[in-house]
XYZ file of N, CA and C in Angstrom:
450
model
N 28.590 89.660 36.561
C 28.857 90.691 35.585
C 30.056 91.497 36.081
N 31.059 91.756 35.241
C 32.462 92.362 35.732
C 31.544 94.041 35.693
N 32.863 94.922 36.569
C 32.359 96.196 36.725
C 32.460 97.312 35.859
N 33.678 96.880 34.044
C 33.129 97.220 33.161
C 31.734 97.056 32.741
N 31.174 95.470 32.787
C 29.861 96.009 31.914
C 29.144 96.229 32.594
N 28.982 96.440 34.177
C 28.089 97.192 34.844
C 28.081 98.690 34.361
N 28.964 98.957 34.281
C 29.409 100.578 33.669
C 28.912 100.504 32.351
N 29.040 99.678 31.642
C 28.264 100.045 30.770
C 26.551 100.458 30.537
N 26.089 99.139 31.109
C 24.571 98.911 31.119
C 24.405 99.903 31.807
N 25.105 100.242 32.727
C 24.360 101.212 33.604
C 24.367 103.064 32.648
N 25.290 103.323 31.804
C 25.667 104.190 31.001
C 24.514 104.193 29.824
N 24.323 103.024 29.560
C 23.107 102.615 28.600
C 21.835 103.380 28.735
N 21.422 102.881 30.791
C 20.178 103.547 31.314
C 20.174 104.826 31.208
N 21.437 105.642 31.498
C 21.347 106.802 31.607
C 21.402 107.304 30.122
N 21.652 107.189 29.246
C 21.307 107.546 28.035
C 19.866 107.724 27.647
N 19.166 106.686 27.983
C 18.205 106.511 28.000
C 16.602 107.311 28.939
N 17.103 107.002 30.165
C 16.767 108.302 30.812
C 16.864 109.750 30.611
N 17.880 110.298 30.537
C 18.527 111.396 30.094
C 17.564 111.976 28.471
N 16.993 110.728 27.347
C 16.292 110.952 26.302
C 14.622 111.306 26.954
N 14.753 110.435 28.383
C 13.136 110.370 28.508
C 12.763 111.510 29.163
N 13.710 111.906 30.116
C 13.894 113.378 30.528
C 13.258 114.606 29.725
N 13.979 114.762 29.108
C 13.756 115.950 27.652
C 12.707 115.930 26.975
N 12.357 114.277 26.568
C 11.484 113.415 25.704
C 9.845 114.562 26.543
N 9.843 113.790 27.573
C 8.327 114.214 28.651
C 8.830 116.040 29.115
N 9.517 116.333 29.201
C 9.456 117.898 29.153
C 8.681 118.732 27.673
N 9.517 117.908 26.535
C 8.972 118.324 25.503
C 7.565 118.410 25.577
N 7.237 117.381 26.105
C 5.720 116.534 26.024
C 4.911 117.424 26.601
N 5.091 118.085 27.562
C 4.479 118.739 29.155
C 4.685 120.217 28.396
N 4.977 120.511 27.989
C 5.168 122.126 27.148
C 4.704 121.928 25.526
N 3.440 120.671 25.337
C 2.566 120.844 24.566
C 1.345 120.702 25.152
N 0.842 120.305 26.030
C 0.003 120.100 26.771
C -0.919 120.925 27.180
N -2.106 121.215 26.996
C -3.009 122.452 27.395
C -3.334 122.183 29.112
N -3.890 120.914 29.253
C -4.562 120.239 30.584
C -3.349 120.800 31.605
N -3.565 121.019 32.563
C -2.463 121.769 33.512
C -2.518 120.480 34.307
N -3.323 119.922 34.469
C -3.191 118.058 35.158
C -2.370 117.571 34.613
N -2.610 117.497 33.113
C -1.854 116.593 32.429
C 0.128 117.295 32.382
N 0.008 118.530 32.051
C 1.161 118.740 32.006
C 2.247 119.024 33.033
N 1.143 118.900 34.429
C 2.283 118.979 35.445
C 2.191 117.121 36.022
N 1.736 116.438 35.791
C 1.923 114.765 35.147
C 2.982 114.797 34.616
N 3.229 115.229 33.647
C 4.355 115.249 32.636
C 5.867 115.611 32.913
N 5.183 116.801 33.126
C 6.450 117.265 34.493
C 7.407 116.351 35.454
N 6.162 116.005 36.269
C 6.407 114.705 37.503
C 7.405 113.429 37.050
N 6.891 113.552 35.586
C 7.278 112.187 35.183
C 8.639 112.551 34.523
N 9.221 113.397 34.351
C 10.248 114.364 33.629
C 10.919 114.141 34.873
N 10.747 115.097 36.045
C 11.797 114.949 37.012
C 12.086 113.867 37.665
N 11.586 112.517 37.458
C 11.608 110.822 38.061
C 12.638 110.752 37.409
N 12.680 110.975 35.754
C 13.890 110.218 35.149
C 15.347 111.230 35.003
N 14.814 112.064 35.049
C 16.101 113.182 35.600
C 16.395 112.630 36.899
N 15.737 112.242 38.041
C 16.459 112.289 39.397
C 17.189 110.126 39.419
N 16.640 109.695 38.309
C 17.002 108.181 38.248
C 17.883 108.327 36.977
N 18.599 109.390 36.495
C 19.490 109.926 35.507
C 20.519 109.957 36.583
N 20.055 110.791 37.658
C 21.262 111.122 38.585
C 21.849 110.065 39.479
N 20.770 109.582 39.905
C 21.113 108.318 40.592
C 21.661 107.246 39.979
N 21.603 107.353 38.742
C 22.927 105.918 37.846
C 24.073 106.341 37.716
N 24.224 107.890 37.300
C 25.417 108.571 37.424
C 26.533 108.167 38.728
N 25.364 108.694 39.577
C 26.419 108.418 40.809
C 26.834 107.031 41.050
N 26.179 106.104 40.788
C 26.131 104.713 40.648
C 27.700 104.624 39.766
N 27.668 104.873 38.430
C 28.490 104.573 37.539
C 29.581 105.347 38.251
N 29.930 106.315 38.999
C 31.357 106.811 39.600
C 31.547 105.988 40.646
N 30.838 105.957 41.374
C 31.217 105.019 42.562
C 31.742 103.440 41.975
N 31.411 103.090 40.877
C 32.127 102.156 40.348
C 33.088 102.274 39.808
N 34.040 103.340 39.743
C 35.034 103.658 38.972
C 34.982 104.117 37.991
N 33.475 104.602 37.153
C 33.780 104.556 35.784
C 33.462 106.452 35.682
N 33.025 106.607 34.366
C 32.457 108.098 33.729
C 31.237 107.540 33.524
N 30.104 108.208 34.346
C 29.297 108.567 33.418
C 28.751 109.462 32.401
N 27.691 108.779 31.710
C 27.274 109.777 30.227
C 26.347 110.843 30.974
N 26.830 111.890 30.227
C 26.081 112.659 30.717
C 24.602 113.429 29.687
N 24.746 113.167 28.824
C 23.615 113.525 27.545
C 22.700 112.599 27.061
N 21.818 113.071 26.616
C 20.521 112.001 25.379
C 21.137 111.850 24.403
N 20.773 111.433 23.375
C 21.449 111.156 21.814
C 20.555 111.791 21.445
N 21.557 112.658 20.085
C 20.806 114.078 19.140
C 19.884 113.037 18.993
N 19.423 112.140 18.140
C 18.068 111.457 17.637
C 16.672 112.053 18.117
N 17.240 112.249 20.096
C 16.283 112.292 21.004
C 15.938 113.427 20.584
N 16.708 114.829 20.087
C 16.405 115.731 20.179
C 15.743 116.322 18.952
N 15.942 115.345 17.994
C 15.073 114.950 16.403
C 13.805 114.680 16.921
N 13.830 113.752 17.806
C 12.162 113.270 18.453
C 11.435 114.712 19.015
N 12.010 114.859 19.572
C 11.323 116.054 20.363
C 11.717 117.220 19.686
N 11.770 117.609 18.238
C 11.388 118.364 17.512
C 10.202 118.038 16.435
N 10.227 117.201 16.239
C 9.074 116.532 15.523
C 7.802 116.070 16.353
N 8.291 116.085 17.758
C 7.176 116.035 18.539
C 6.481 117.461 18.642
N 7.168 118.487 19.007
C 6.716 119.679 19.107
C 6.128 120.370 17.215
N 6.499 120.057 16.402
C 5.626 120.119 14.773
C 4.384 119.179 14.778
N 4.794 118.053 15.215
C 3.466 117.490 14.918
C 2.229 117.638 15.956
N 2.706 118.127 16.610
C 1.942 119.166 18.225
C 1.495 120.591 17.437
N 1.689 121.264 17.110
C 1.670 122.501 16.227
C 1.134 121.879 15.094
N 1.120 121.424 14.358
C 0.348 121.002 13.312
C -1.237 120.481 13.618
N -1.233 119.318 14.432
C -2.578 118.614 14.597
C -3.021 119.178 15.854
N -3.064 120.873 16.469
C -3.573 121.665 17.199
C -3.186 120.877 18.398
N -2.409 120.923 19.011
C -2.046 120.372 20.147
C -2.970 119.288 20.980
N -3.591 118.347 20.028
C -3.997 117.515 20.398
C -3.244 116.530 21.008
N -3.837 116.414 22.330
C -3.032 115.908 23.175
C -3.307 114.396 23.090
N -4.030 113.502 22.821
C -3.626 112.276 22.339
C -2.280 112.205 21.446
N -2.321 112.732 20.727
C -1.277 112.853 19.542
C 0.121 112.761 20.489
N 0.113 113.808 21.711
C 1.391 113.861 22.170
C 1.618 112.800 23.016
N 0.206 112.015 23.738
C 0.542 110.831 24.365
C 0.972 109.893 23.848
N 0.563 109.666 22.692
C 1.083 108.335 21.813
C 2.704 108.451 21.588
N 3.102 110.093 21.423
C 4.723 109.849 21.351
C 5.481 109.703 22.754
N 4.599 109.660 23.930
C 5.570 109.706 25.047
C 4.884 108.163 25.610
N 3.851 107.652 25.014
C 3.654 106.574 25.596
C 5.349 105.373 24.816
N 4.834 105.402 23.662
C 5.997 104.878 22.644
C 7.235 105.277 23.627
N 7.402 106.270 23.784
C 8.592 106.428 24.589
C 8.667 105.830 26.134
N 7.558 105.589 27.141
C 7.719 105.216 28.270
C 7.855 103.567 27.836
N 6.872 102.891 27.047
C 7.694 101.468 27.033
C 9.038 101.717 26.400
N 9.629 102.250 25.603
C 11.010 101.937 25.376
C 11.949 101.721 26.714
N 11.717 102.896 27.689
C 12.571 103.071 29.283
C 11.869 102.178 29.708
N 10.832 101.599 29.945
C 10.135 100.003 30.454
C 10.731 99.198 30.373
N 10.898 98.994 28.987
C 11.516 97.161 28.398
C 13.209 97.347 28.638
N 13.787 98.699 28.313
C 15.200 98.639 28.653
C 15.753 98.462 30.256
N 14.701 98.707 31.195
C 15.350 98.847 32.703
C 14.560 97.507 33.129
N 13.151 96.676 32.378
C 13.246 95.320 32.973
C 13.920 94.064 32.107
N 14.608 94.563 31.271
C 15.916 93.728 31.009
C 17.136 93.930 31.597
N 17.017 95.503 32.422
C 18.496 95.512 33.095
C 18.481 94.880 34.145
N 17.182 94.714 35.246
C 16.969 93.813 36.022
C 16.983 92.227 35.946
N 17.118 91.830 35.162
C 17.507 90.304 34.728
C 19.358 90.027 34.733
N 20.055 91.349 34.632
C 21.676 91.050 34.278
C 21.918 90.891 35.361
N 22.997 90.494 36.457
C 23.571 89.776 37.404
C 24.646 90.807 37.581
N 24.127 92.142 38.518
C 24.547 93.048 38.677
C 24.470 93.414 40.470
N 25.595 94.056 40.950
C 25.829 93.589 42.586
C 24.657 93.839 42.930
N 24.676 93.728 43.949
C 23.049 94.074 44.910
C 22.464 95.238 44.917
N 23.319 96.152 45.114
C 23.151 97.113 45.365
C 22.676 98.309 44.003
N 23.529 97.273 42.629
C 22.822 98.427 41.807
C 21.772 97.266 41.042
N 21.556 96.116 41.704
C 19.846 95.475 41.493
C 19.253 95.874 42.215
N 18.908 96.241 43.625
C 18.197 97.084 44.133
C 17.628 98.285 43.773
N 18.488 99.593 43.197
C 18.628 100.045 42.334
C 17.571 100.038 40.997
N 18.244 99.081 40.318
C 17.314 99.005 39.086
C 16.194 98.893 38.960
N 15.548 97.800 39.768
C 14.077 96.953 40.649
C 13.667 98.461 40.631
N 13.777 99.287 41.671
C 13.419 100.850 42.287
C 12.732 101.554 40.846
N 13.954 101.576 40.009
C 13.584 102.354 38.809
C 12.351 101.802 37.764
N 12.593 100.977 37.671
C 11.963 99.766 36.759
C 10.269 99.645 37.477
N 10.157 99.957 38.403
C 9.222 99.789 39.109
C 8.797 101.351 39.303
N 9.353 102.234 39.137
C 8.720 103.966 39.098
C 8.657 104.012 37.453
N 8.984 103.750 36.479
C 9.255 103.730 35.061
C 7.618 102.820 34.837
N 7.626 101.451 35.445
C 6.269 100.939 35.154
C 5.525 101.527 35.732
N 5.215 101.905 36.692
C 4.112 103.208 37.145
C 3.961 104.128 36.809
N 4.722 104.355 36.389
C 4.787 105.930 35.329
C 4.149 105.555 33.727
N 4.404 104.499 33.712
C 4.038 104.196 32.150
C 2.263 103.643 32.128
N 2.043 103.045 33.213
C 0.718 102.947 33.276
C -0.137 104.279 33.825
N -0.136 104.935 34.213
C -0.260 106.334 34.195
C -0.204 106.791 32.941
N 0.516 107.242 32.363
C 0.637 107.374 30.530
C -1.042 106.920 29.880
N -0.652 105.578 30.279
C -1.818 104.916 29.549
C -3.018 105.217 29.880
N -3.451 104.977 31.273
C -4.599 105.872 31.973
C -5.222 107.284 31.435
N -3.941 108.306 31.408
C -4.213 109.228 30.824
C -4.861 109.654 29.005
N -4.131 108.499 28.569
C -4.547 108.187 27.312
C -6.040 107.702 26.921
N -6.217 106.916 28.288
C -7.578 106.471 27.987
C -8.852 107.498 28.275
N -8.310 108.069 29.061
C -9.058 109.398 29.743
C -9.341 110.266 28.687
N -8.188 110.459 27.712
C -8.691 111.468 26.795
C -9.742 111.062 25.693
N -9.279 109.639 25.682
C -9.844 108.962 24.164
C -11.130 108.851 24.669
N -11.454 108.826 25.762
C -13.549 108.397 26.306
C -13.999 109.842 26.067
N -12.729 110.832 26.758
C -13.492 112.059 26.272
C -13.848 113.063 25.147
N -12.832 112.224 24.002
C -13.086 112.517 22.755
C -14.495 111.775 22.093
C-alpha cells in the first residue's frame, strides 16, 4: 500500500474514532448507572487516545491528519440525547445506539487490518481493533445485564 493510501485509511479511522469519541460521551451523559456511565466514559477516552495515536501516525507519514467527526455524528448524538429524554433515559435504549455504533468502529478497523500497511501501523491497527473488540463486547455484556434486569 503506497503512503498516500495509508494516509488515507488511516484518516478514515480517525474520522471514525473521533465520531465514536463524542458518539459514547454522548452516551455516558445519559446514563443514570454511575458503573455504566463511567464504562462509557472509559470507552470514550480509548477512542479519543486511538484518535490520537492515528493522528500522530498520519504526520509521521507525511500527511495531515483529520482532525473532526462528521456533522452526521453530531445529528446522531442529538437524536441520541431526544430519544434519551423522551423514552426516560432508559438505558437499553442508549445501548442499542452505542452498541450499533461500536460494531461500526469494529468492522471498519478489522478491515483496516487486512490492508497491507507497514508494520508498524499493522501493529498499530491489530492494538486498536483488538481494544475496539473488547470494548464492544463489553457493550454487549452490559446490554445483557440490563435486559435480565428488566
Amino acid at each position: 500500500m503506497s503512503t498516500p493510501d495509508t494516509i488515507s485509511l488511516l484518516n478514515r479511522l480517525i474520522v471514525a474514532e473521533k465520531n465514536g469519541e463524542s458518539a459514547l460521551r454522548a452516551a455516558a451523559e445519559e446514563a443514570h448507572h454511575d458503573d455504566l456511565r463511567d464504562a462509557l466514559m472509559e470507552y470514550s477516552r480509548f477512542f479519543a487516545a486511538s484518535a490520537r495515536e492515528l493522528q500522530d501516525a498520519v504526520r509521521a507519514l507525511g500527511g495531515t491528519p483529520a482532525a473532526l467527526g462528521t456533522f452526521g455524528n453530531t445529528l446522531h448524538r442529538t437524536w441520541m440525547h431526544l430519544k434519551a429524554a423522551a423514552l426516560g433515559r432508559d438505558e437499553r435504549v442508549i445501548l442499542d445506539e452505542v452498541e450499533s455504533d461500536e460494531s461500526t468502529a469494529e468492522a471498519l478497523l478489522a478491515d483496516a487490518v487486512t490492508w497491507d500497511t507497514p508494520p508498524h501501523i499493522q501493529a498499530l491497527l491489530e492494538r486498536q481493533y483488538e481494544g475496539a473488540r473488547q470494548r464492544h463486547q463489553a457493550v454487549r455484556r452490559w446490554r445483557q445485564q440490563l435486559d435480565r434486569a428488566a
